[in-house]
Short mmCIF file of C-alpha atoms and ligand atoms in Angstrom, two decimals:
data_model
loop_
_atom_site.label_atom_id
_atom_site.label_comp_id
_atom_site.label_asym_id
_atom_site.label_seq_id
_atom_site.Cartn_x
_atom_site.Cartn_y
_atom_site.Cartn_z
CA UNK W 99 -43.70 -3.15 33.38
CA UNK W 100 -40.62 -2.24 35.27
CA UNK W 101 -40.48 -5.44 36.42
CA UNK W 102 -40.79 -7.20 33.59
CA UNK W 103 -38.25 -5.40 32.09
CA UNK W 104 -35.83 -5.80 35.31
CA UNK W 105 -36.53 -10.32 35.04
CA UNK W 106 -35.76 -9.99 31.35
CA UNK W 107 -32.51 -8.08 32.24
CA UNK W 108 -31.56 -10.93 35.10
CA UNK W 109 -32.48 -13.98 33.12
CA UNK W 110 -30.22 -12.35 30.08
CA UNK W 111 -26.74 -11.99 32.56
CA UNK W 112 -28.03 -15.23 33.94
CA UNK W 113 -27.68 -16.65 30.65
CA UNK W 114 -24.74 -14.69 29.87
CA UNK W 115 -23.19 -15.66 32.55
CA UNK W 116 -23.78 -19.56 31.88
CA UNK W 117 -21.94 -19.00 28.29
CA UNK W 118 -19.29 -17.62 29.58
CA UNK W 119 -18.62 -20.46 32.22
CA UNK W 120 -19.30 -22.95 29.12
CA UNK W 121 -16.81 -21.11 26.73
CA UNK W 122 -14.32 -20.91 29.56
CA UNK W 123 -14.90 -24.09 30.59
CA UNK W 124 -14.24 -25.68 26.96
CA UNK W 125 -10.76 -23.50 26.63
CA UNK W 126 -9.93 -25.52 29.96
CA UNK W 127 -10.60 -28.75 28.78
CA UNK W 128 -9.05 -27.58 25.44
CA UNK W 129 -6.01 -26.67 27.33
CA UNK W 130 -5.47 -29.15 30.05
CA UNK W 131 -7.62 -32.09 29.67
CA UNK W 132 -8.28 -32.85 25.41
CA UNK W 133 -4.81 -34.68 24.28
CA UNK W 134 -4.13 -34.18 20.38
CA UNK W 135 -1.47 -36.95 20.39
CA UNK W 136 0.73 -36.48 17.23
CA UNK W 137 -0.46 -34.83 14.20
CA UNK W 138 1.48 -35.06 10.63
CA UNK W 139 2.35 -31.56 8.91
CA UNK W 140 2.85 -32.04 5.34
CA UNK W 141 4.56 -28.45 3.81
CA UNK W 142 4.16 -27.59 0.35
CA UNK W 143 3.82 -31.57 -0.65
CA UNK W 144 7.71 -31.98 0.18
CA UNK W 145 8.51 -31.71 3.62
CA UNK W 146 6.69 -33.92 6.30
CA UNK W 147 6.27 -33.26 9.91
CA UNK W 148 5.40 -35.14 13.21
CA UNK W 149 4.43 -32.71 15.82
CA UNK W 150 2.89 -32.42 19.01
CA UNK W 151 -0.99 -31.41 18.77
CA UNK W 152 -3.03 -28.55 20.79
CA UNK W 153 -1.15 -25.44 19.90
CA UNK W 154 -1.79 -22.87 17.39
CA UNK W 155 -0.41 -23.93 13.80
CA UNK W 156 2.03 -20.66 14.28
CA UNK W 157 3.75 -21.60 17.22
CA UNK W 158 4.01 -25.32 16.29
CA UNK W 159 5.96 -24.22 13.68
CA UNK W 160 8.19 -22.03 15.39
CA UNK W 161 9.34 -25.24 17.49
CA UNK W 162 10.56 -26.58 13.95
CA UNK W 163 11.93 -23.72 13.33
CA UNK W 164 9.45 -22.57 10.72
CA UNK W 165 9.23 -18.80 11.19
CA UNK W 166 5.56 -17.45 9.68
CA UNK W 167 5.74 -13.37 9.75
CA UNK W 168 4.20 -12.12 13.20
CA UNK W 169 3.99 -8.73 14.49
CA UNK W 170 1.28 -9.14 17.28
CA UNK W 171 2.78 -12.02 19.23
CA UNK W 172 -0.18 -14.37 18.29
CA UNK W 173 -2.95 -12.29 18.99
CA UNK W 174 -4.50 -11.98 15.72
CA UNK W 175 -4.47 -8.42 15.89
CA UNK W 176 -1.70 -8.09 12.38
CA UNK W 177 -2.69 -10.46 10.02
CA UNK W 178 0.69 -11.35 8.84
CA UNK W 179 0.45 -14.73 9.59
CA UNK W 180 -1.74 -16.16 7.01
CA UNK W 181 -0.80 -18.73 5.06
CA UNK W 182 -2.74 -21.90 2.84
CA UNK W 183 -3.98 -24.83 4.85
CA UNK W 184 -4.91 -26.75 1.96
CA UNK W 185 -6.55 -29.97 3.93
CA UNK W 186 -7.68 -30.24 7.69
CA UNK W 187 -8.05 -26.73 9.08
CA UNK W 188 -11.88 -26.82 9.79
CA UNK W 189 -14.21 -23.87 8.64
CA UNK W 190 -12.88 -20.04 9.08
CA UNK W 191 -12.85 -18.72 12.71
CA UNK W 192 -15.07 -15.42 13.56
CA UNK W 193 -11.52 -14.42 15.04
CA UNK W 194 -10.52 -14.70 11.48
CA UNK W 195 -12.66 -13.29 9.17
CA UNK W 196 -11.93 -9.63 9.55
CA UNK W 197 -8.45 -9.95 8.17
CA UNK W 198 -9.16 -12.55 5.39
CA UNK W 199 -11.49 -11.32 1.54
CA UNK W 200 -13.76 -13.07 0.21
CA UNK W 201 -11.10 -14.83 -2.64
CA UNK W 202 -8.28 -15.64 0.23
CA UNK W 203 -11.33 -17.77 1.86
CA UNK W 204 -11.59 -19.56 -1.30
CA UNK W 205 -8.09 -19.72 -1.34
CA UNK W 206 -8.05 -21.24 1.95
CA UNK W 207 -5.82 -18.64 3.50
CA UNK W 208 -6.09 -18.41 6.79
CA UNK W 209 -4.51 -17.20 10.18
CA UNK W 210 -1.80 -19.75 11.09
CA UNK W 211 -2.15 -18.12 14.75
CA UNK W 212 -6.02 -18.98 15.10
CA UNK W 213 -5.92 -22.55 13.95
CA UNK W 214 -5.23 -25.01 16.23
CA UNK W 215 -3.40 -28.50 15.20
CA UNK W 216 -5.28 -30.86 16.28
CA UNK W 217 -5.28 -33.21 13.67
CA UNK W 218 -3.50 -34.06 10.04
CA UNK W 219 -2.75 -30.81 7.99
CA UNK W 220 -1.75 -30.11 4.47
CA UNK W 221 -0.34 -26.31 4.47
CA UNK W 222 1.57 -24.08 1.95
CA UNK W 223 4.33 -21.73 2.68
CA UNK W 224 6.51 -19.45 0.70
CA UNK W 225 9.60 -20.91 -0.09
CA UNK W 226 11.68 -17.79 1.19
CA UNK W 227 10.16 -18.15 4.90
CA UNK W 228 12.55 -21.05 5.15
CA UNK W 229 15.47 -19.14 4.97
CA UNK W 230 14.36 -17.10 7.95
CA UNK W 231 16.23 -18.02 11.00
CA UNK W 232 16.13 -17.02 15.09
CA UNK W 233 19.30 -15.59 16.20
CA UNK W 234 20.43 -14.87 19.41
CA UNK W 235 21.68 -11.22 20.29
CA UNK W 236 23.25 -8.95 22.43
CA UNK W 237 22.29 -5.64 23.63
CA UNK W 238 25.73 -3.51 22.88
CA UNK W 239 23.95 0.13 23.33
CA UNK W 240 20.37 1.91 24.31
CA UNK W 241 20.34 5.58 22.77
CA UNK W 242 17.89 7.86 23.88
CA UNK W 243 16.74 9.07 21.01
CA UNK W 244 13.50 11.27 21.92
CA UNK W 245 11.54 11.06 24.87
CA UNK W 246 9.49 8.70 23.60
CA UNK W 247 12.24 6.64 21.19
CA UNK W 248 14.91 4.80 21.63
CA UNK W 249 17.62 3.05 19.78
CA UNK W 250 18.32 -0.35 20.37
CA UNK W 251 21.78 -1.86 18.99
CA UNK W 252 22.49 -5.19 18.94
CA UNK W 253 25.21 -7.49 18.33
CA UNK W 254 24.60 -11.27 16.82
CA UNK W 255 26.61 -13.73 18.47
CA UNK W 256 25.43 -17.59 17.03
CA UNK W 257 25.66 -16.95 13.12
CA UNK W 258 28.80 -17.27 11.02
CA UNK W 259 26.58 -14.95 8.44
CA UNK W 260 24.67 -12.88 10.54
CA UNK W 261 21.18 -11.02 9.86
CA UNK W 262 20.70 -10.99 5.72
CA UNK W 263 17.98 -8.54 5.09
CA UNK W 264 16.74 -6.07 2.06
CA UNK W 265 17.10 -2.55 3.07
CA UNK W 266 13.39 -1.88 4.29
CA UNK W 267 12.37 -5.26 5.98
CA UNK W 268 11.71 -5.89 9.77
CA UNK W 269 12.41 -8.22 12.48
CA UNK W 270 11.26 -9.80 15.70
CA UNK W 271 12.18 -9.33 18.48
CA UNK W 272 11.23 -11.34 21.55
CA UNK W 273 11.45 -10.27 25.27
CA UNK W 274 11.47 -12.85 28.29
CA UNK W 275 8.53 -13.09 30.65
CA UNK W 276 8.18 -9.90 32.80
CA UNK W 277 6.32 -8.12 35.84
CA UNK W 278 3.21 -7.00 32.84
CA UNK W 279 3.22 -10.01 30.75
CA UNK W 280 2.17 -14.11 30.64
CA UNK W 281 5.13 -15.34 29.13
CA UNK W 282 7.40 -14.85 26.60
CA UNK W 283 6.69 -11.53 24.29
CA UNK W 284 7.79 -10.91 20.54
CA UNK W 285 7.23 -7.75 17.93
CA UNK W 286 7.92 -6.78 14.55
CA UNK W 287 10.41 -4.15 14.38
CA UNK W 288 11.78 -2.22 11.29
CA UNK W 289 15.89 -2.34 10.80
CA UNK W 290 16.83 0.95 10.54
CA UNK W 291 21.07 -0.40 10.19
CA UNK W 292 22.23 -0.59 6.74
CA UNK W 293 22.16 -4.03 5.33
CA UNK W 294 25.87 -4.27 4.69
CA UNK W 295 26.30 -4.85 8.77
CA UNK W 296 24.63 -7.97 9.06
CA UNK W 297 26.12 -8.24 12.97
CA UNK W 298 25.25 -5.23 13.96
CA UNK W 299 21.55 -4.21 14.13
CA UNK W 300 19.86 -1.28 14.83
CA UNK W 301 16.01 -0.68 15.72
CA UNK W 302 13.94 1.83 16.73
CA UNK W 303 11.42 1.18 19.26
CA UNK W 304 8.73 4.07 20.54
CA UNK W 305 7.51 3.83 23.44
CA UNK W 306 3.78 2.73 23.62
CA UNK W 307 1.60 3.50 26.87
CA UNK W 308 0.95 0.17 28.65
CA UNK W 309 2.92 -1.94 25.37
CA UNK W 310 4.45 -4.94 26.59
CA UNK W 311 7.17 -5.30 24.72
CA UNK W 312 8.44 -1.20 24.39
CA UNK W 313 7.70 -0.87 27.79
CA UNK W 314 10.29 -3.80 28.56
CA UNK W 315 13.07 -2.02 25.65
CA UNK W 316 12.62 1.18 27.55
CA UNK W 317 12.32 0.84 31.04
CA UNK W 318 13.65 -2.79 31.78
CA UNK W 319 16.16 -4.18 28.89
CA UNK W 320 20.10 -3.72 30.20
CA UNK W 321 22.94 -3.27 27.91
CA UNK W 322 24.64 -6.67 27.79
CA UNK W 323 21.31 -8.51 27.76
CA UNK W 324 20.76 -11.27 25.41
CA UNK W 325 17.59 -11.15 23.71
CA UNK W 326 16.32 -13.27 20.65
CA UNK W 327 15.83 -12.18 17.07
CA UNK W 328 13.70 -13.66 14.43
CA UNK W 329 14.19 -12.40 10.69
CA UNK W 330 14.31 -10.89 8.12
CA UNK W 331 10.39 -10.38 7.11
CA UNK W 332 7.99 -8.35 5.23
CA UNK W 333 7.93 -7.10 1.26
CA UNK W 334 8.49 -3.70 2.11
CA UNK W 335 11.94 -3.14 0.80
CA UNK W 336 13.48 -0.87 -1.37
CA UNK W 337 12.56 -2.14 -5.50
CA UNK W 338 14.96 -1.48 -8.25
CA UNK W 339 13.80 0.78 -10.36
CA UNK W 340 14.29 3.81 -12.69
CA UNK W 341 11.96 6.04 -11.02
CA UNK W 342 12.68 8.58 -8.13
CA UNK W 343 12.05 7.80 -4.65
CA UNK W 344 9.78 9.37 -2.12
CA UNK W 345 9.84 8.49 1.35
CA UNK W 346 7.32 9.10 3.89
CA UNK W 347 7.50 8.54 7.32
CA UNK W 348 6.47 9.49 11.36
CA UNK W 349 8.20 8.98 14.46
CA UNK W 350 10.08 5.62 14.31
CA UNK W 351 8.65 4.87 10.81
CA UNK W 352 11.76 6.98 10.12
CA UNK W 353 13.87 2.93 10.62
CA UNK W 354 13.13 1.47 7.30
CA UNK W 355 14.60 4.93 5.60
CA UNK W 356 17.34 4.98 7.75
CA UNK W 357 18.84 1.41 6.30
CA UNK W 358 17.51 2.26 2.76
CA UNK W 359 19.83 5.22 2.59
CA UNK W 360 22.57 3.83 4.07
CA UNK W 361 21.86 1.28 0.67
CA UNK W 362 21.10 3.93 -1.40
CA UNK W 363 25.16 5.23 -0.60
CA UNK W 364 26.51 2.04 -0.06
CA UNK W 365 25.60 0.91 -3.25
CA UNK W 366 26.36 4.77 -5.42
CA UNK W 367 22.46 4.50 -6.56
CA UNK W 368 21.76 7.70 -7.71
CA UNK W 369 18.31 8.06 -8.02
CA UNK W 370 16.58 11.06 -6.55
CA UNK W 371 15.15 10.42 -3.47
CA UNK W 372 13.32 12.84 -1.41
CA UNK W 373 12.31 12.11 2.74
CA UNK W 374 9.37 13.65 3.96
CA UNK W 375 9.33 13.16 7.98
CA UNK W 376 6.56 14.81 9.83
CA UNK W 377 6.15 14.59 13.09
CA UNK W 378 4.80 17.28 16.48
CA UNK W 379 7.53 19.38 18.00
CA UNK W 380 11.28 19.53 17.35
CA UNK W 381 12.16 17.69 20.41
CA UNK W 382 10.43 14.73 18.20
CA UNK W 383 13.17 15.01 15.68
CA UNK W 384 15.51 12.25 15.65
CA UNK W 385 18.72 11.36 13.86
CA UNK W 386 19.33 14.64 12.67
CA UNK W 387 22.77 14.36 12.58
CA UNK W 388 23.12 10.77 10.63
CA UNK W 389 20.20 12.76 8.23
CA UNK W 390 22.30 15.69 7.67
CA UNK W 391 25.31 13.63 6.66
CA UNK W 392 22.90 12.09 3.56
CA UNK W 393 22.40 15.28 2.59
CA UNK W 394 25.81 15.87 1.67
CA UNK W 395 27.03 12.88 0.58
CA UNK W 396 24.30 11.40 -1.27
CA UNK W 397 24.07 13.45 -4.86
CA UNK W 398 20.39 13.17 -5.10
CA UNK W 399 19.00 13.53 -2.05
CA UNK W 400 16.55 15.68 -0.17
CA UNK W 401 15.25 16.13 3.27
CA UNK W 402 12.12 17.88 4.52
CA UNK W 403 10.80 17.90 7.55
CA UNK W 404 7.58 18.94 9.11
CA UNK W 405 6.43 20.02 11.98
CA UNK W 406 2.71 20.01 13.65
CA UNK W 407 2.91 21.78 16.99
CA UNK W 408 6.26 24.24 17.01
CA UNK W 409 6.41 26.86 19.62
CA UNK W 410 7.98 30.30 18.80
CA UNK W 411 10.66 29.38 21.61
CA UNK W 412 11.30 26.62 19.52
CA UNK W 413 12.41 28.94 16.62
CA UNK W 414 11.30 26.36 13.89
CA UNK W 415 12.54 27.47 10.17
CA UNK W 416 11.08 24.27 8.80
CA UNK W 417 7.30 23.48 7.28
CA UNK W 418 4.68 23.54 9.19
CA UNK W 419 1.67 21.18 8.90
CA UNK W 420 1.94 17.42 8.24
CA UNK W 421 3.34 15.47 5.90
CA UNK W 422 -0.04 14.91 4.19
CA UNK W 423 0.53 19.28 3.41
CA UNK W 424 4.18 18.08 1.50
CA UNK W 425 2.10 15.83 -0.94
CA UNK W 426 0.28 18.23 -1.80
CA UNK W 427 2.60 20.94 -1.62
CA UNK W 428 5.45 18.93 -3.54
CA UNK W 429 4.06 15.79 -5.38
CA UNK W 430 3.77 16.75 -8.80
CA UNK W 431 0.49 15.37 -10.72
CA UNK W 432 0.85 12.16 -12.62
CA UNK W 433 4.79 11.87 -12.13
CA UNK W 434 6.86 8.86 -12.13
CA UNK W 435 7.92 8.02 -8.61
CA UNK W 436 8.20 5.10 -6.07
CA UNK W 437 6.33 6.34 -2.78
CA UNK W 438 7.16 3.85 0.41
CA UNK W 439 5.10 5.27 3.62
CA UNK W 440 5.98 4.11 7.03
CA UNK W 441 4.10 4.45 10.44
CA UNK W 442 1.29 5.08 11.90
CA UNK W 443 -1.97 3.26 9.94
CA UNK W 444 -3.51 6.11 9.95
CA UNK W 445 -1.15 8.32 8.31
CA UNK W 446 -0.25 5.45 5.83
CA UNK W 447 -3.85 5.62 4.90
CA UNK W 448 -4.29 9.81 4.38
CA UNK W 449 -0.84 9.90 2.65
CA UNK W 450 -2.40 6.83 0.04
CA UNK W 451 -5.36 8.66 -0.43
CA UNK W 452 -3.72 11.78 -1.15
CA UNK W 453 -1.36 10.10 -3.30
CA UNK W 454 -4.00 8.41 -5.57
CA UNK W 455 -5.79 11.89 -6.00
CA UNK W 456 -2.15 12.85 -7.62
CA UNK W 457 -2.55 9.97 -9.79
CA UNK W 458 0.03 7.48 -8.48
CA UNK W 459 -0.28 4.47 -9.15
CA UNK W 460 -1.64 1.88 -6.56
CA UNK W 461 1.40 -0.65 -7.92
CA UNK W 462 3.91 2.04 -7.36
CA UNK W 463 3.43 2.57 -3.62
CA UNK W 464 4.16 0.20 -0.98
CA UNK W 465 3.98 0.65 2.54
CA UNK W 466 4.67 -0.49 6.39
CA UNK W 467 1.82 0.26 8.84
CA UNK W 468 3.06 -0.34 12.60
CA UNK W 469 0.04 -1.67 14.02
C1 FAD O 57 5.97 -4.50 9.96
C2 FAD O 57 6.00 -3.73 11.26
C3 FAD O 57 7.14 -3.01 11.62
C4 FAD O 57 7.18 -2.30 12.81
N1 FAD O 57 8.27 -1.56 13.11
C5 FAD O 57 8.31 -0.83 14.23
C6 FAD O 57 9.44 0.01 14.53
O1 FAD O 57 10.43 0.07 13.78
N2 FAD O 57 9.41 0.74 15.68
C7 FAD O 57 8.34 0.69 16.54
O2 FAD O 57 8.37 1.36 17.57
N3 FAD O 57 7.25 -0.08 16.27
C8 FAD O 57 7.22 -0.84 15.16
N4 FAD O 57 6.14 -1.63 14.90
C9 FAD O 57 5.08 -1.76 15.93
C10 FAD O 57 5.51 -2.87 16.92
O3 FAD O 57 5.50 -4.13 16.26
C11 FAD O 57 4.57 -3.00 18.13
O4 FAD O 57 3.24 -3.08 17.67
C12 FAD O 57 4.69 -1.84 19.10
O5 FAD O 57 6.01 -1.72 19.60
C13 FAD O 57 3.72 -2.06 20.29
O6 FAD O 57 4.07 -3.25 20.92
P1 FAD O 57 3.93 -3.39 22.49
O7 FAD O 57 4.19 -4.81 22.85
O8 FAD O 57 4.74 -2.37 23.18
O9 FAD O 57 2.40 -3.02 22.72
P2 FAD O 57 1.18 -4.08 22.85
O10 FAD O 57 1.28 -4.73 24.19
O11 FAD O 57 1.16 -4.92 21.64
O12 FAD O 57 -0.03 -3.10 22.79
C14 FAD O 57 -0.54 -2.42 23.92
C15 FAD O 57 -1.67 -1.51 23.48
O13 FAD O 57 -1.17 -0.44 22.70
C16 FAD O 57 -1.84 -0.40 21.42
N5 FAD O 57 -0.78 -0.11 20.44
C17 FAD O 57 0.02 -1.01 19.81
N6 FAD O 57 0.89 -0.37 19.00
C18 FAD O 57 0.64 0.93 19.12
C19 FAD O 57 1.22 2.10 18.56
N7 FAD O 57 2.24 2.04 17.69
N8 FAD O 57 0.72 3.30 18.95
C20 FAD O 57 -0.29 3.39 19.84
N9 FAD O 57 -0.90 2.31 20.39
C21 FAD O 57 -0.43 1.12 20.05
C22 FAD O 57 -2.42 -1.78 21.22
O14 FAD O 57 -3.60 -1.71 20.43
C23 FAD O 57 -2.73 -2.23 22.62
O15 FAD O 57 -3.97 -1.74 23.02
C24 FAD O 57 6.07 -2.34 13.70
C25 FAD O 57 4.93 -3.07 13.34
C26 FAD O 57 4.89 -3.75 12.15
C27 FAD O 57 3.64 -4.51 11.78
S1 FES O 58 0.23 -13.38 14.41
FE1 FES O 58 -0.78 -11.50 14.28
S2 FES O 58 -2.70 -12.08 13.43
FE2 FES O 58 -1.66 -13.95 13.59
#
């Protein structure tokens, strides 16, 4: 029996083994050896392109300067990139169908980083990705802003306009080839400047254990550096509206706040507007100070913090908890308010659960998960 069992178990990492050469095998002669010649790109039945065949649909149309929202680099890890390839795309990948519902299949959305051109295509894009453009920047200042955060300021040098963005919205920012990565690295980022100082651009970048591209901001990226910036994305941005604002954020989901309230004074709005930041211990805190100064010059404005892991050295007068205890502490039932939640997916998620037991509306709440 055992050694039945023991043949079985060879002849399966035999075969294994035999798929994997195949598939590997295939990606080499995909790669190297199969030649796609030129392939036409027809855009929203207006613009036609001639491009080079055998890369991902994404990246071909970064080289025409085409810029589809990315936050993974590629990897089909975000889902941001989808778009509508109307003719020619082939049947949905399995790499695809996690991110796409049943009625984007039918509406032939699909993952402009998993398709590969490789012959005619007929795709759709919003019209207001065309106005998003690559700019080149440089690195004028790192702040330490926590142990684990830092602020990254830079400067746009090749744009007579510089960086137009909604208070709220992202962009990306790509690193050169380094000691832990392939090639050439980008990310989405929040803006956490105010919108008014479209030269100067501020992010917020935490550092993740073994991330490629906050590992490079935080222990390899030199003030002076140039760098290149792709933007401004995403439909997370502060909405006009009559209704008061509630803000919800952790760690460097704090950016997107930061360059709403500088819009929010900038622009006199008066609305009330309440910032719930929770994060562990008050060494996590960051821009206190630029916080603070909100406080008293905005009319309507209100900050609490919260804190999950104070020490009594730490002599913490704040809440305690996380911000999920604020909803439920300060969200009144049923009210009329415009929530915008920032970080972590997992927060984002208890914080809309919470906040559809209150009775907020689903169309009232909008949110940026950095994943
Ligand atoms: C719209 C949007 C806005 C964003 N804004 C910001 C921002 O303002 N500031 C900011 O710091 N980040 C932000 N992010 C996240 C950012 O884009 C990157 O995902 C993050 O910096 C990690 O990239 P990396 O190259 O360092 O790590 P990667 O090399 O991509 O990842 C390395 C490993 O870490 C895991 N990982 C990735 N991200 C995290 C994370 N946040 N926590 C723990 N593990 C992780 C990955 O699963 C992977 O296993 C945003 C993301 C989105 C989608
Ligand atoms: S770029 Fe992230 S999934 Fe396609």
């Amino acid at each position: 029996m055992i050694e039945q069992l023991t043949q079985i178990f060879f002849s399966l990492l035999i075969l294994s083994g035999i798929a994997a050469l195949l598939a590997f095998l295939i990606e080499v002669a995909h790669a190297y050896i199969a030649d796609y010649g030129e392939c036409q790109l027809s855009i929203n039945n207006e613009k036609e392109l001639t491009v080079k065949g055998g890369s991902p649909l994404l990246f071909t149309l970064m080289e025409e300067e085409i810029y589809i929202p990315s936050a993974c680099g590629g990897k089909g890890s975000c889902s941001l990139c989808k778009l509508k390839v109307v003719e020619g795309g082939g049947p949905v990948l399995p790499t695809e169908t996690p991110y796409l519902c049943q009625e984007e299949i039918e509406n032939n959305v699909r993952l402009s980083c998993q398709i590969k051109v490789k012959n005619d295509l007929k795709i759709e894009i919003p019209e207001e990705l065309f106005l998003i453009r690559e700019f080149n920047v440089k690195v004028d200042r790192i702040e330490e802003l926590t142990h684990e955060i830092n602020g990254l300021h830079l400067t746009v040098q090749n744009s007579e306009e510089g960086l137009n963005f909604k208070p709220g919205q992202y962009a990306q920012l790509k690193i050169p080839k380094y000691t832990k990565t392939k090639q050439s690295e980008y990310r989405a980022y929040s803006i956490a400047s105010a919108p008014k100082n479209k030269f100067d651009i501020r992010l917020l970048i935490t550092k993740v254990p073994s991330g490629a591209v906050s590992t490079y901001v935080h222990d390899y990226l030199k003030k002076g550096q140039d760098l290149k910036m792709t933007g401004a994305f995403g439909d997370f941005y502060l909405r006009d509206s009559d209704r008061d604002i509630l803000m919800i954020a952790t760690g460097s989901g704090l950016a997107p706040f930061l360059s709403m309230l500088h819009h929010i004074k900038d622009h006199g709005i008066t609305r009330n507007t309440v910032l719930f930041f929770g994060d562990k211990a008050t060494e996590d805190l960051l821009c206190m100070e630029e916080i603070s100064s909100f406080e008293t010059t905005l009319p309507n404005f209100t900050f609490k913090p919260i804190l999950s892991r104070v020490k009594d050295k730490d002599k913490w007068k704040g809440e305690k908890g996380r911000v999920t205890d604020l909803i439920e502490k300060h969200v009144v039932r049923n009210s009329s308010i415009d929530v915008y939640i920032c970080g972590a997916p997992v927060m984002v998620k208890s914080c809309m659960d919470l906040l559809a037991k209150k009775g907020i509306p689903e169309e009232c709440i909008m949110f940026d998960k950095f994943e």
